[in-house]
PDB file of C-alpha atoms and ligand atoms in Angstrom:
ATOM      1  CA  MET A  98      -3.660  42.666 -45.702  1.00  0.00           C
ATOM      2  CA  THR A  99      -5.001  39.387 -47.189  1.00  0.00           C
ATOM      3  CA  ARG A 100      -6.008  37.133 -44.321  1.00  0.00           C
ATOM      4  CA  THR A 101      -7.895  34.457 -46.211  1.00  0.00           C
ATOM      5  CA  PRO A 102      -5.904  32.282 -48.608  1.00  0.00           C
ATOM      6  CA  SER A 103      -7.000  32.887 -52.205  1.00  0.00           C
ATOM      7  CA  PRO A 104      -8.733  30.004 -54.080  1.00  0.00           C
ATOM      8  CA  ALA A 105      -5.623  29.647 -56.264  1.00  0.00           C
ATOM      9  CA  ARG A 106      -3.496  29.132 -53.155  1.00  0.00           C
ATOM     10  CA  GLU A 107      -5.886  26.586 -51.656  1.00  0.00           C
ATOM     11  CA  ARG A 108      -5.193  24.157 -54.505  1.00  0.00           C
ATOM     12  CA  VAL A 109      -1.571  23.962 -53.319  1.00  0.00           C
ATOM     13  CA  PRO A 110      -1.211  22.749 -49.710  1.00  0.00           C
ATOM     14  CA  LEU A 111      -0.266  25.759 -47.626  1.00  0.00           C
ATOM     15  CA  PRO A 112       2.809  25.644 -45.396  1.00  0.00           C
ATOM     16  CA  ILE A 113       2.812  26.063 -41.639  1.00  0.00           C
ATOM     17  CA  GLY A 114       4.167  29.526 -40.828  1.00  0.00           C
ATOM     18  CA  ILE A 115       6.650  29.674 -37.991  1.00  0.00           C
ATOM     19  CA  PHE A 116       8.590  32.599 -36.610  1.00  0.00           C
ATOM     20  CA  ASP A 117      11.192  33.450 -34.048  1.00  0.00           C
ATOM     21  CA  SER A 118      13.384  36.428 -33.248  1.00  0.00           C
ATOM     22  CA  GLY A 119      16.235  34.697 -35.064  1.00  0.00           C
ATOM     23  CA  VAL A 120      17.654  31.267 -35.744  1.00  0.00           C
ATOM     24  CA  GLY A 121      16.746  29.779 -32.329  1.00  0.00           C
ATOM     25  CA  GLY A 122      13.265  28.777 -33.500  1.00  0.00           C
ATOM     26  CA  LEU A 123      14.907  26.392 -35.942  1.00  0.00           C
ATOM     27  CA  THR A 124      15.287  24.030 -32.958  1.00  0.00           C
ATOM     28  CA  VAL A 125      11.484  24.126 -32.786  1.00  0.00           C
ATOM     29  CA  LEU A 126      11.111  23.632 -36.548  1.00  0.00           C
ATOM     30  CA  ARG A 127      13.463  20.654 -36.330  1.00  0.00           C
ATOM     31  CA  ALA A 128      11.281  19.015 -33.668  1.00  0.00           C
ATOM     32  CA  ILE A 129       8.007  19.740 -35.482  1.00  0.00           C
ATOM     33  CA  ALA A 130       9.288  18.588 -38.878  1.00  0.00           C
ATOM     34  CA  ALA A 131      10.507  15.331 -37.320  1.00  0.00           C
ATOM     35  CA  ARG A 132       7.001  14.688 -35.989  1.00  0.00           C
ATOM     36  CA  LEU A 133       5.146  15.936 -39.102  1.00  0.00           C
ATOM     37  CA  PRO A 134       7.310  14.895 -42.072  1.00  0.00           C
ATOM     38  CA  ALA A 135       4.559  15.496 -44.668  1.00  0.00           C
ATOM     39  CA  GLU A 136       4.230  19.186 -43.755  1.00  0.00           C
ATOM     40  CA  GLN A 137       6.005  22.074 -45.396  1.00  0.00           C
ATOM     41  CA  PHE A 138       7.181  25.093 -43.402  1.00  0.00           C
ATOM     42  CA  LEU A 139       7.743  28.767 -44.067  1.00  0.00           C
ATOM     43  CA  TYR A 140      10.108  30.044 -41.363  1.00  0.00           C
ATOM     44  CA  LEU A 141      10.758  33.696 -40.573  1.00  0.00           C
ATOM     45  CA  GLY A 142      13.700  34.738 -38.399  1.00  0.00           C
ATOM     46  CA  ASP A 143      13.582  38.386 -37.339  1.00  0.00           C
ATOM     47  CA  THR A 144      17.380  38.488 -37.158  1.00  0.00           C
ATOM     48  CA  ALA A 145      17.572  42.254 -37.662  1.00  0.00           C
ATOM     49  CA  ARG A 146      15.799  42.820 -34.330  1.00  0.00           C
ATOM     50  CA  LEU A 147      17.192  39.943 -32.257  1.00  0.00           C
ATOM     51  CA  PRO A 148      17.244  39.711 -29.268  1.00  0.00           C
ATOM     52  CA  TYR A 149      13.587  40.000 -28.293  1.00  0.00           C
ATOM     53  CA  GLY A 150      14.452  38.715 -24.824  1.00  0.00           C
ATOM     54  CA  THR A 151      15.704  42.029 -23.488  1.00  0.00           C
ATOM     55  CA  LYS A 152      12.981  44.196 -25.086  1.00  0.00           C
ATOM     56  CA  SER A 153       9.762  45.540 -23.561  1.00  0.00           C
ATOM     57  CA  ALA A 154       6.495  43.619 -23.953  1.00  0.00           C
ATOM     58  CA  GLU A 155       5.194  46.440 -26.192  1.00  0.00           C
ATOM     59  CA  SER A 156       8.125  46.180 -28.606  1.00  0.00           C
ATOM     60  CA  VAL A 157       8.025  42.368 -28.705  1.00  0.00           C
ATOM     61  CA  THR A 158       4.274  42.432 -29.390  1.00  0.00           C
ATOM     62  CA  ARG A 159       4.735  44.934 -32.235  1.00  0.00           C
ATOM     63  CA  TYR A 160       7.547  42.860 -33.775  1.00  0.00           C
ATOM     64  CA  ALA A 161       5.544  39.640 -33.421  1.00  0.00           C
ATOM     65  CA  LEU A 162       2.481  41.161 -35.124  1.00  0.00           C
ATOM     66  CA  GLN A 163       4.636  42.375 -38.022  1.00  0.00           C
ATOM     67  CA  ALA A 164       6.410  39.025 -38.458  1.00  0.00           C
ATOM     68  CA  ALA A 165       3.096  37.144 -38.339  1.00  0.00           C
ATOM     69  CA  ALA A 166       1.431  39.553 -40.806  1.00  0.00           C
ATOM     70  CA  HIS A 167       4.223  38.923 -43.295  1.00  0.00           C
ATOM     71  CA  LEU A 168       3.761  35.156 -43.081  1.00  0.00           C
ATOM     72  CA  VAL A 169      -0.030  35.453 -43.321  1.00  0.00           C
ATOM     73  CA  GLU A 170       0.272  37.586 -46.454  1.00  0.00           C
ATOM     74  CA  ARG A 171       2.350  34.883 -48.114  1.00  0.00           C
ATOM     75  CA  GLY A 172      -0.285  32.249 -47.272  1.00  0.00           C
ATOM     76  CA  ILE A 173      -0.027  29.875 -44.313  1.00  0.00           C
ATOM     77  CA  LYS A 174      -2.517  27.475 -42.753  1.00  0.00           C
ATOM     78  CA  MET A 175      -1.311  27.820 -39.161  1.00  0.00           C
ATOM     79  CA  LEU A 176       0.998  30.111 -37.209  1.00  0.00           C
ATOM     80  CA  VAL A 177       3.558  28.720 -34.787  1.00  0.00           C
ATOM     81  CA  VAL A 178       5.156  31.212 -32.432  1.00  0.00           C
ATOM     82  CA  ALA A 179       8.500  29.470 -31.986  1.00  0.00           C
ATOM     83  CA  CYS A 180       9.860  32.165 -29.709  1.00  0.00           C
ATOM     84  CA  ASN A 181       9.277  31.851 -25.981  1.00  0.00           C
ATOM     85  CA  THR A 182       9.517  35.594 -25.449  1.00  0.00           C
ATOM     86  CA  ALA A 183       6.890  36.348 -28.121  1.00  0.00           C
ATOM     87  CA  SER A 184       4.722  33.462 -26.868  1.00  0.00           C
ATOM     88  CA  ALA A 185       4.975  34.813 -23.330  1.00  0.00           C
ATOM     89  CA  VAL A 186       3.852  38.342 -24.156  1.00  0.00           C
ATOM     90  CA  ALA A 187       2.096  38.447 -27.548  1.00  0.00           C
ATOM     91  CA  MET A 188      -0.199  35.413 -27.811  1.00  0.00           C
ATOM     92  CA  PRO A 189      -3.481  37.224 -27.027  1.00  0.00           C
ATOM     93  CA  ALA A 190      -2.670  39.988 -29.561  1.00  0.00           C
ATOM     94  CA  LEU A 191      -1.667  37.452 -32.245  1.00  0.00           C
ATOM     95  CA  ALA A 192      -4.713  35.238 -31.733  1.00  0.00           C
ATOM     96  CA  ALA A 193      -7.062  38.253 -31.881  1.00  0.00           C
ATOM     97  CA  GLU A 194      -5.403  39.817 -34.934  1.00  0.00           C
ATOM     98  CA  PHE A 195      -5.267  36.680 -37.077  1.00  0.00           C
ATOM     99  CA  ALA A 196      -8.407  34.749 -36.036  1.00  0.00           C
ATOM    100  CA  PRO A 197      -9.614  32.280 -37.289  1.00  0.00           C
ATOM    101  CA  LEU A 198      -6.051  31.207 -38.209  1.00  0.00           C
ATOM    102  CA  PRO A 199      -4.870  28.692 -35.596  1.00  0.00           C
ATOM    103  CA  VAL A 200      -2.036  30.223 -33.551  1.00  0.00           C
ATOM    104  CA  VAL A 201       0.093  27.964 -31.365  1.00  0.00           C
ATOM    105  CA  GLY A 202       2.859  29.106 -28.980  1.00  0.00           C
ATOM    106  CA  VAL A 203       5.595  27.280 -27.125  1.00  0.00           C
ATOM    107  CA  VAL A 204       4.846  28.425 -23.566  1.00  0.00           C
ATOM    108  CA  GLU A 205       1.586  26.500 -23.010  1.00  0.00           C
ATOM    109  CA  ALA A 206       3.124  23.334 -24.482  1.00  0.00           C
ATOM    110  CA  GLY A 207       6.240  23.706 -22.316  1.00  0.00           C
ATOM    111  CA  ALA A 208       4.147  24.228 -19.179  1.00  0.00           C
ATOM    112  CA  GLU A 209       2.029  21.177 -19.959  1.00  0.00           C
ATOM    113  CA  ALA A 210       5.114  18.995 -20.444  1.00  0.00           C
ATOM    114  CA  ALA A 211       6.710  20.293 -17.232  1.00  0.00           C
ATOM    115  CA  VAL A 212       3.645  19.481 -15.146  1.00  0.00           C
ATOM    116  CA  ARG A 213       3.564  15.989 -16.644  1.00  0.00           C
ATOM    117  CA  ALA A 214       7.288  15.438 -16.002  1.00  0.00           C
ATOM    118  CA  SER A 215       7.568  16.766 -12.429  1.00  0.00           C
ATOM    119  CA  HIS A 216       6.777  14.551  -9.432  1.00  0.00           C
ATOM    120  CA  SER A 217       7.538  17.107  -6.725  1.00  0.00           C
ATOM    121  CA  GLY A 218       5.718  19.973  -8.489  1.00  0.00           C
ATOM    122  CA  HIS A 219       8.831  22.064  -7.987  1.00  0.00           C
ATOM    123  CA  ILE A 220       9.800  23.294 -11.442  1.00  0.00           C
ATOM    124  CA  ALA A 221      12.485  25.676 -12.714  1.00  0.00           C
ATOM    125  CA  VAL A 222      12.159  27.769 -15.861  1.00  0.00           C
ATOM    126  CA  LEU A 223      15.219  29.109 -17.652  1.00  0.00           C
ATOM    127  CA  ALA A 224      14.263  31.867 -20.066  1.00  0.00           C
ATOM    128  CA  THR A 225      15.027  35.366 -21.289  1.00  0.00           C
ATOM    129  CA  GLU A 226      14.594  38.440 -19.131  1.00  0.00           C
ATOM    130  CA  SER A 227      11.288  39.458 -20.822  1.00  0.00           C
ATOM    131  CA  THR A 228       9.806  35.962 -20.505  1.00  0.00           C
ATOM    132  CA  VAL A 229      10.688  35.804 -16.815  1.00  0.00           C
ATOM    133  CA  ARG A 230       9.442  39.363 -16.174  1.00  0.00           C
ATOM    134  CA  GLY A 231       6.013  38.631 -17.676  1.00  0.00           C
ATOM    135  CA  GLY A 232       5.498  35.489 -15.546  1.00  0.00           C
ATOM    136  CA  ALA A 233       3.735  33.588 -18.365  1.00  0.00           C
ATOM    137  CA  TYR A 234       5.361  30.237 -17.535  1.00  0.00           C
ATOM    138  CA  GLU A 235       4.433  30.513 -13.847  1.00  0.00           C
ATOM    139  CA  ARG A 236       0.817  31.254 -14.760  1.00  0.00           C
ATOM    140  CA  ALA A 237       0.628  28.438 -17.316  1.00  0.00           C
ATOM    141  CA  ILE A 238       2.190  25.929 -14.892  1.00  0.00           C
ATOM    142  CA  ARG A 239      -0.001  26.965 -11.933  1.00  0.00           C
ATOM    143  CA  ALA A 240      -3.123  26.839 -14.110  1.00  0.00           C
ATOM    144  CA  ARG A 241      -2.367  23.119 -14.534  1.00  0.00           C
ATOM    145  CA  ARG A 242      -1.089  22.387 -11.033  1.00  0.00           C
ATOM    146  CA  ALA A 243      -2.171  24.902  -8.436  1.00  0.00           C
ATOM    147  CA  ASP A 244       0.348  23.764  -5.795  1.00  0.00           C
ATOM    148  CA  ALA A 245       3.327  23.945  -8.165  1.00  0.00           C
ATOM    149  CA  ARG A 246       6.347  25.949  -7.046  1.00  0.00           C
ATOM    150  CA  VAL A 247       8.001  27.713  -9.933  1.00  0.00           C
ATOM    151  CA  PHE A 248      11.513  29.059  -9.798  1.00  0.00           C
ATOM    152  CA  SER A 249      12.380  31.304 -12.765  1.00  0.00           C
ATOM    153  CA  GLN A 250      15.840  32.348 -13.824  1.00  0.00           C
ATOM    154  CA  ALA A 251      16.712  34.768 -16.632  1.00  0.00           C
ATOM    155  CA  CYS A 252      19.797  33.563 -18.526  1.00  0.00           C
ATOM    156  CA  SER A 253      20.277  36.304 -21.103  1.00  0.00           C
ATOM    157  CA  LEU A 254      23.954  35.535 -21.796  1.00  0.00           C
ATOM    158  CA  PHE A 255      23.074  32.015 -22.954  1.00  0.00           C
ATOM    159  CA  VAL A 256      21.515  33.512 -26.119  1.00  0.00           C
ATOM    160  CA  ALA A 257      24.729  35.318 -27.110  1.00  0.00           C
ATOM    161  CA  LEU A 258      26.888  32.270 -26.347  1.00  0.00           C
ATOM    162  CA  VAL A 259      24.780  29.977 -28.510  1.00  0.00           C
ATOM    163  CA  GLU A 260      24.663  32.540 -31.332  1.00  0.00           C
ATOM    164  CA  GLU A 261      28.481  32.435 -31.275  1.00  0.00           C
ATOM    165  CA  GLY A 262      28.403  28.647 -31.472  1.00  0.00           C
ATOM    166  CA  TRP A 263      29.711  28.291 -27.902  1.00  0.00           C
ATOM    167  CA  THR A 264      27.672  25.498 -26.386  1.00  0.00           C
ATOM    168  CA  GLN A 265      30.303  23.593 -24.398  1.00  0.00           C
ATOM    169  CA  GLY A 266      33.645  24.214 -22.703  1.00  0.00           C
ATOM    170  CA  PRO A 267      34.886  25.877 -19.516  1.00  0.00           C
ATOM    171  CA  LEU A 268      33.534  29.346 -20.277  1.00  0.00           C
ATOM    172  CA  VAL A 269      30.006  28.146 -21.039  1.00  0.00           C
ATOM    173  CA  GLU A 270      30.084  25.918 -17.972  1.00  0.00           C
ATOM    174  CA  ALA A 271      31.196  28.838 -15.779  1.00  0.00           C
ATOM    175  CA  VAL A 272      28.291  30.979 -17.032  1.00  0.00           C
ATOM    176  CA  ALA A 273      25.868  28.083 -16.518  1.00  0.00           C
ATOM    177  CA  ARG A 274      27.124  27.558 -12.935  1.00  0.00           C
ATOM    178  CA  GLU A 275      26.618  31.233 -12.161  1.00  0.00           C
ATOM    179  CA  TYR A 276      23.023  31.185 -13.470  1.00  0.00           C
ATOM    180  CA  LEU A 277      22.111  27.776 -12.045  1.00  0.00           C
ATOM    181  CA  GLN A 278      23.653  28.137  -8.576  1.00  0.00           C
ATOM    182  CA  PRO A 279      20.416  29.324  -6.898  1.00  0.00           C
ATOM    183  CA  LEU A 280      18.549  26.519  -8.603  1.00  0.00           C
ATOM    184  CA  LEU A 281      20.939  23.925  -7.151  1.00  0.00           C
ATOM    185  CA  THR A 282      20.091  25.199  -3.681  1.00  0.00           C
ATOM    186  CA  GLU A 283      16.375  24.745  -4.465  1.00  0.00           C
ATOM    187  CA  LYS A 284      17.093  21.246  -5.748  1.00  0.00           C
ATOM    188  CA  THR A 285      18.788  20.150  -2.532  1.00  0.00           C
ATOM    189  CA  ARG A 286      16.367  21.952  -0.250  1.00  0.00           C
ATOM    190  CA  ASP A 287      13.001  21.448  -1.929  1.00  0.00           C
ATOM    191  CA  GLY A 288      13.341  18.615  -4.422  1.00  0.00           C
ATOM    192  CA  LEU A 289      13.245  20.599  -7.630  1.00  0.00           C
ATOM    193  CA  ASP A 290      13.095  17.887 -10.286  1.00  0.00           C
ATOM    194  CA  CYS A 291      12.190  19.523 -13.606  1.00  0.00           C
ATOM    195  CA  LEU A 292      13.769  22.275 -15.634  1.00  0.00           C
ATOM    196  CA  VAL A 293      12.044  23.953 -18.586  1.00  0.00           C
ATOM    197  CA  LEU A 294      14.314  25.176 -21.378  1.00  0.00           C
ATOM    198  CA  GLY A 295      12.096  28.225 -21.910  1.00  0.00           C
ATOM    199  CA  CYS A 296      14.081  29.804 -24.719  1.00  0.00           C
ATOM    200  CA  THR A 297      14.677  28.517 -28.229  1.00  0.00           C
ATOM    201  CA  HIS A 298      18.476  28.774 -27.879  1.00  0.00           C
ATOM    202  CA  PHE A 299      18.774  26.696 -24.730  1.00  0.00           C
ATOM    203  CA  PRO A 300      18.296  23.183 -26.172  1.00  0.00           C
ATOM    204  CA  LEU A 301      21.784  23.570 -27.656  1.00  0.00           C
ATOM    205  CA  LEU A 302      23.130  23.928 -24.103  1.00  0.00           C
ATOM    206  CA  ARG A 303      21.406  20.773 -22.887  1.00  0.00           C
ATOM    207  CA  LYS A 304      24.655  18.880 -22.168  1.00  0.00           C
ATOM    208  CA  THR A 305      26.268  21.739 -20.262  1.00  0.00           C
ATOM    209  CA  ILE A 306      23.106  22.423 -18.245  1.00  0.00           C
ATOM    210  CA  LEU A 307      22.847  18.746 -17.277  1.00  0.00           C
ATOM    211  CA  GLN A 308      26.517  18.734 -16.253  1.00  0.00           C
ATOM    212  CA  VAL A 309      25.694  21.467 -13.748  1.00  0.00           C
ATOM    213  CA  THR A 310      22.292  20.264 -12.515  1.00  0.00           C
ATOM    214  CA  GLY A 311      22.986  16.538 -12.512  1.00  0.00           C
ATOM    215  CA  ALA A 312      21.139  14.058 -14.710  1.00  0.00           C
ATOM    216  CA  GLU A 313      18.336  13.480 -12.174  1.00  0.00           C
ATOM    217  CA  VAL A 314      16.775  16.818 -13.099  1.00  0.00           C
ATOM    218  CA  MET A 315      14.453  16.287 -16.056  1.00  0.00           C
ATOM    219  CA  LEU A 316      14.912  18.812 -18.883  1.00  0.00           C
ATOM    220  CA  VAL A 317      11.794  19.843 -20.808  1.00  0.00           C
ATOM    221  CA  ASP A 318      12.244  21.335 -24.263  1.00  0.00           C
ATOM    222  CA  SER A 319       9.205  23.469 -25.098  1.00  0.00           C
ATOM    223  CA  GLY A 320       9.994  23.114 -28.809  1.00  0.00           C
ATOM    224  CA  GLU A 321       9.758  19.354 -28.713  1.00  0.00           C
ATOM    225  CA  THR A 322       6.499  19.378 -26.815  1.00  0.00           C
ATOM    226  CA  VAL A 323       4.768  21.942 -29.038  1.00  0.00           C
ATOM    227  CA  ALA A 324       4.978  19.475 -31.948  1.00  0.00           C
ATOM    228  CA  ARG A 325       2.259  17.399 -30.293  1.00  0.00           C
ATOM    229  CA  THR A 326      -0.090  20.377 -29.901  1.00  0.00           C
ATOM    230  CA  ILE A 327       0.445  21.266 -33.550  1.00  0.00           C
ATOM    231  CA  ALA A 328      -0.286  17.728 -34.737  1.00  0.00           C
ATOM    232  CA  GLU A 329      -3.513  17.703 -32.672  1.00  0.00           C
ATOM    233  CA  THR A 330      -4.616  21.144 -33.912  1.00  0.00           C
ATOM    234  CA  LEU A 331      -4.008  20.194 -37.562  1.00  0.00           C
ATOM    235  CA  GLU A 332      -6.086  17.045 -37.100  1.00  0.00           C
ATOM    236  CA  GLN A 333      -8.954  18.871 -35.326  1.00  0.00           C
ATOM    237  CA  ARG A 334      -9.120  21.527 -38.036  1.00  0.00           C
ATOM    238  CA  GLN A 335      -8.661  18.994 -40.847  1.00  0.00           C
ATOM    239  CA  LEU A 336      -5.592  20.846 -42.037  1.00  0.00           C
ATOM    240  CA  ALA A 337      -3.035  18.032 -41.855  1.00  0.00           C
ATOM    241  CA  CYS A 338      -1.183  17.066 -45.017  1.00  0.00           C
ATOM    242  CA  VAL A 339      -1.574  13.461 -46.008  1.00  0.00           C
ATOM    243  CA  ALA A 340       1.704  11.635 -46.569  1.00  0.00           C
ATOM    244  CA  GLY A 341       3.335  12.444 -49.860  1.00  0.00           C
ATOM    245  CA  ALA A 342       6.303  14.209 -51.327  1.00  0.00           C
ATOM    246  CA  ARG A 343       6.619  17.647 -49.806  1.00  0.00           C
ATOM    247  CA  GLY A 344       8.598  20.553 -51.193  1.00  0.00           C
ATOM    248  CA  ARG A 345      11.567  22.190 -49.526  1.00  0.00           C
ATOM    249  CA  HIS A 346      11.101  24.363 -46.494  1.00  0.00           C
ATOM    250  CA  ARG A 347      11.547  28.056 -47.193  1.00  0.00           C
ATOM    251  CA  PHE A 348      13.281  30.559 -44.937  1.00  0.00           C
ATOM    252  CA  LEU A 349      12.915  34.324 -44.552  1.00  0.00           C
ATOM    253  CA  ALA A 350      15.322  36.509 -42.579  1.00  0.00           C
ATOM    254  CA  THR A 351      15.129  40.210 -41.826  1.00  0.00           C
ATOM    255  CA  ASP A 352      18.929  40.499 -41.861  1.00  0.00           C
ATOM    256  CA  ASP A 353      21.717  38.936 -43.932  1.00  0.00           C
ATOM    257  CA  ALA A 354      20.623  35.697 -45.621  1.00  0.00           C
ATOM    258  CA  GLU A 355      24.164  34.257 -45.704  1.00  0.00           C
ATOM    259  CA  ARG A 356      24.599  34.499 -41.930  1.00  0.00           C
ATOM    260  CA  PHE A 357      21.126  33.029 -41.391  1.00  0.00           C
ATOM    261  CA  ALA A 358      21.981  30.009 -43.561  1.00  0.00           C
ATOM    262  CA  ARG A 359      25.416  29.520 -41.967  1.00  0.00           C
ATOM    263  CA  VAL A 360      24.413  29.898 -38.284  1.00  0.00           C
ATOM    264  CA  GLY A 361      20.922  28.437 -38.775  1.00  0.00           C
ATOM    265  CA  GLY A 362      22.234  25.072 -39.934  1.00  0.00           C
ATOM    266  CA  ARG A 363      23.544  24.424 -36.393  1.00  0.00           C
ATOM    267  CA  PHE A 364      20.085  24.995 -34.911  1.00  0.00           C
ATOM    268  CA  LEU A 365      18.223  23.039 -37.563  1.00  0.00           C
ATOM    269  CA  GLY A 366      20.709  20.169 -37.464  1.00  0.00           C
ATOM    270  CA  ALA A 367      20.850  20.206 -41.263  1.00  0.00           C
ATOM    271  CA  GLU A 368      22.443  22.385 -43.890  1.00  0.00           C
ATOM    272  CA  ILE A 369      20.369  25.370 -45.075  1.00  0.00           C
ATOM    273  CA  ALA A 370      20.952  26.216 -48.738  1.00  0.00           C
ATOM    274  CA  LEU A 371      21.458  29.928 -49.315  1.00  0.00           C
ATOM    275  CA  THR A 372      19.022  29.682 -52.243  1.00  0.00           C
ATOM    276  CA  ASP A 373      16.274  28.705 -49.768  1.00  0.00           C
ATOM    277  CA  VAL A 374      16.723  31.895 -47.721  1.00  0.00           C
ATOM    278  CA  GLU A 375      15.211  35.223 -48.742  1.00  0.00           C
ATOM    279  CA  GLN A 376      15.980  38.498 -47.015  1.00  0.00           C
ATOM    280  CA  VAL A 377      12.803  40.468 -46.282  1.00  0.00           C
ATOM    281  CA  ASP A 378      11.875  43.803 -44.801  1.00  0.00           C
ATOM    282  CA  LEU A 379       8.974  43.890 -42.357  1.00  0.00           C
TER     283      LEU A 379
HETATM  284  N1  DGL B 555      13.854  33.411 -29.364  1.00  0.00           N
HETATM  285  C1  DGL B 555      14.015  33.941 -28.024  1.00  0.00           C
HETATM  286  C2  DGL B 555      13.192  33.111 -27.046  1.00  0.00           C
HETATM  287  O1  DGL B 555      12.875  31.948 -27.293  1.00  0.00           O
HETATM  288  C3  DGL B 555      15.461  33.944 -27.614  1.00  0.00           C
HETATM  289  C4  DGL B 555      16.311  34.924 -28.338  1.00  0.00           C
HETATM  290  C5  DGL B 555      15.913  36.361 -28.112  1.00  0.00           C
HETATM  291  O2  DGL B 555      16.121  36.915 -27.029  1.00  0.00           O
HETATM  292  O3  DGL B 555      15.398  36.931 -29.064  1.00  0.00           O
HETATM  293  O4  DGL B 555      12.846  33.598 -26.013  1.00  0.00           O
END
């Protein structure tokens, strides 16, 4: 495996590599690209193996290492783990395997934003089953605010609903009420005031979630907040692109490219041309 970009590659600014289990990480790409318009991105969606959120930590770590290795081989200057599940379980393995490449995940950024947003210190995290099981958000939040109370809720069905394009309507609201009911009790009883959208699919359910929780609960999108960490890391390492015309972003998918382009557009908030998507085998 080639870990160091070749001299020929260094003459061309390298893209930021970003991966997720599927199209959900495009919500993260959207937020980062809005903050860093001069940067180019190479996105990999491991659609053939989605969901990661119900898999064991061992499987998710193996998948994450394979996805990252593929991006590194193509030449990237930084790796963004745009999947909460992979960030929650595989960050130490990724950082060790690809050092000195900077590796940034969404969990630390989400925890930081939650601690900043919450007055009461009572924070809820909505995530996948694997993310909740590993307790990474709780640890990251408590490392920043020792007296924080963290309430975690796995919302696995949200992923399937969003993949189907169902983000609003009575059925989605009924599922959200079922998942969020215990959280509403915490809100009334203990002043829960901040909710972390700890899964890349959940920002698309923002409106429905707020309908259930009430607008006084602050929603934190870990994708949006990671953009700041990335900007800072690029500056520190002198890797930032200076303003100028950048090329098109490129997309890799481990399953059908046509579906990736069609469904992915909803997550990215912009059309994805089929010619910009390549199907790859990890
Ligand atoms: N990308 C995953 C995450 O952010 C959600 C989808 C999945 O379960 O793979 O946790």
